[in-house]
XYZ file of C-alpha atoms in Angstrom:
181
model
C 45.648 11.071 16.084
C 48.219 8.330 16.695
C 50.166 6.844 13.772
C 48.307 4.241 11.786
C 49.859 0.766 11.818
C 49.813 -0.824 8.395
C 50.477 -4.487 7.670
C 51.016 -5.448 4.066
C 51.158 -9.138 3.173
C 52.168 -10.052 -0.339
C 51.870 -13.540 -1.738
C 53.442 -15.300 -4.678
C 52.827 -18.706 -6.152
C 49.704 -20.607 -5.287
C 48.142 -19.915 -1.908
C 48.225 -23.331 -0.257
C 47.672 -24.475 3.281
C 50.247 -26.571 5.142
C 49.517 -29.223 7.764
C 49.124 -26.553 10.465
C 46.631 -24.666 8.262
C 49.077 -21.772 7.788
C 49.641 -20.131 4.388
C 52.860 -20.810 2.487
C 54.794 -18.332 0.351
C 54.110 -15.033 2.003
C 56.179 -12.072 2.999
C 55.105 -9.846 5.865
C 56.169 -6.190 5.639
C 55.411 -3.909 8.575
C 55.718 -0.155 8.668
C 54.247 2.758 10.550
C 52.579 5.526 8.593
C 52.732 8.890 10.327
C 50.966 11.023 7.725
C 47.725 9.720 6.350
C 45.254 11.438 4.020
C 41.666 11.874 5.136
C 40.408 10.172 1.960
C 40.962 6.572 0.897
C 39.766 4.658 -2.161
C 39.687 0.878 -1.642
C 39.345 -1.404 -4.653
C 38.664 -5.105 -4.125
C 39.514 -7.328 -7.110
C 37.565 -10.547 -6.523
C 38.345 -13.795 -8.324
C 35.004 -15.195 -9.482
C 36.305 -18.437 -11.013
C 35.039 -21.895 -10.073
C 37.131 -22.359 -6.912
C 36.260 -19.098 -5.170
C 32.743 -19.325 -3.688
C 33.941 -20.494 -0.243
C 36.590 -17.743 -0.118
C 34.078 -15.079 -1.123
C 31.663 -16.345 1.532
C 34.387 -16.292 4.205
C 35.241 -12.647 3.461
C 31.596 -11.606 3.077
C 30.797 -13.164 6.454
C 33.505 -11.025 8.102
C 32.819 -7.657 6.431
C 31.346 -6.127 9.560
C 34.728 -6.193 11.322
C 36.534 -4.801 8.258
C 34.011 -2.004 7.796
C 33.882 -1.190 11.525
C 37.671 -0.634 11.503
C 37.408 1.691 8.508
C 34.457 3.554 10.030
C 36.410 4.045 13.298
C 39.197 5.879 11.435
C 36.786 8.609 10.389
C 38.204 8.446 6.859
C 36.182 9.520 3.857
C 36.255 6.293 1.822
C 35.161 4.909 -1.492
C 34.819 1.120 -1.528
C 34.557 -0.596 -4.911
C 34.569 -4.189 -6.143
C 35.448 -5.630 -9.550
C 36.273 -9.172 -10.644
C 39.249 -10.882 -12.266
C 37.021 -11.813 -15.239
C 38.136 -9.908 -18.325
C 36.522 -12.324 -20.819
C 34.206 -11.027 -23.517
C 31.084 -13.060 -22.688
C 29.445 -14.800 -19.729
C 29.732 -18.542 -19.086
C 26.129 -19.512 -19.782
C 26.889 -23.204 -19.254
C 27.816 -22.440 -15.648
C 24.819 -20.191 -15.132
C 22.169 -19.495 -17.801
C 21.498 -16.149 -16.077
C 25.160 -15.177 -15.666
C 25.767 -11.441 -15.968
C 28.239 -10.057 -18.471
C 31.827 -10.181 -17.167
C 32.847 -7.123 -15.149
C 35.838 -6.345 -17.416
C 37.050 -3.787 -14.860
C 33.681 -2.209 -14.168
C 32.713 -1.842 -10.535
C 30.023 -4.341 -9.536
C 27.515 -4.671 -6.732
C 24.269 -3.044 -5.686
C 25.890 0.411 -6.086
C 28.838 1.440 -8.258
C 30.828 2.024 -5.074
C 30.052 2.460 -1.401
C 30.837 5.345 0.955
C 30.655 5.691 4.735
C 27.089 7.065 4.507
C 25.756 4.323 2.178
C 22.578 2.745 3.524
C 22.955 -0.911 4.546
C 26.724 -0.667 4.063
C 27.434 -4.134 5.496
C 24.787 -5.900 3.419
C 25.720 -4.146 0.178
C 29.455 -4.785 0.589
C 28.819 -8.411 1.510
C 26.683 -8.764 -1.634
C 29.350 -7.098 -3.794
C 32.068 -9.502 -2.544
C 29.938 -12.559 -3.423
C 30.536 -12.546 -7.175
C 29.875 -16.254 -7.667
C 32.035 -18.775 -9.446
C 31.035 -18.538 -13.102
C 33.813 -16.158 -14.111
C 36.684 -17.038 -16.398
C 39.363 -19.427 -15.139
C 41.895 -17.127 -16.803
C 42.113 -14.809 -13.777
C 43.363 -11.433 -15.006
C 43.303 -9.400 -11.824
C 46.072 -6.965 -12.734
C 44.368 -6.018 -15.986
C 41.021 -5.762 -14.167
C 42.611 -3.446 -11.589
C 44.180 -1.244 -14.269
C 40.903 -1.054 -16.171
C 38.891 -0.325 -13.019
C 41.209 2.564 -12.184
C 41.252 4.076 -15.679
C 37.806 3.511 -17.231
C 35.256 6.282 -17.216
C 32.600 3.582 -16.574
C 33.472 3.812 -12.870
C 32.684 7.504 -12.576
C 34.408 9.363 -9.773
C 35.423 6.271 -7.754
C 39.136 7.124 -7.945
C 39.965 10.523 -6.473
C 43.372 12.122 -7.161
C 43.728 13.362 -3.572
C 42.884 10.011 -1.976
C 45.191 7.189 -0.942
C 44.559 4.107 -3.085
C 44.435 0.616 -1.585
C 43.912 -2.441 -3.788
C 42.993 -5.806 -2.260
C 43.059 -8.979 -4.352
C 40.914 -11.936 -3.285
C 42.176 -14.878 -5.362
C 43.654 -18.344 -5.073
C 45.560 -18.271 -8.369
C 48.437 -16.468 -10.034
C 47.491 -13.771 -12.501
C 47.038 -14.999 -16.073
C 47.671 -11.827 -18.049
C 47.684 -12.507 -21.779
C 50.334 -10.948 -23.994
C 51.658 -8.446 -21.444
C 55.023 -8.231 -19.772
C 54.926 -8.728 -16.016
C 56.544 -6.016 -13.960
């Protein structure tokens, strides 16, 4: 198998578009990975605050390409989704039927998806679309930490697997009372 090319893009500040519709404030790091495990756990942390529906829809509409690339690698993967909402109760004014906030629990039609999940594309697309009734205090880092440490998420995280975390948000993290590293 040839080396896997990995592109990591990190952003800071608010993700804004300039006149040419290109993102500002990003750093592009490129490296080639020559040894790669056969297992990968991918956690998506999705911002479900009021400004995110169009971004969730854009990603959900393109999941087939993302999942096809992962399927082509032959990797044994776990694919989980949580939200940035760490509040203690749902916003019933936004949606009278709003579910309880994820608080780091994996959400979607199944706790997490694997390469043999039925209707993989549809279920992942549904999991990404978390709506826009979540807290405006986006706490993605805390949600990630909780998702990776809570027993509520069963065996999603495997010690022998490579971990990849993807944040889908348009805001800086709003951790409360914690030092930022």
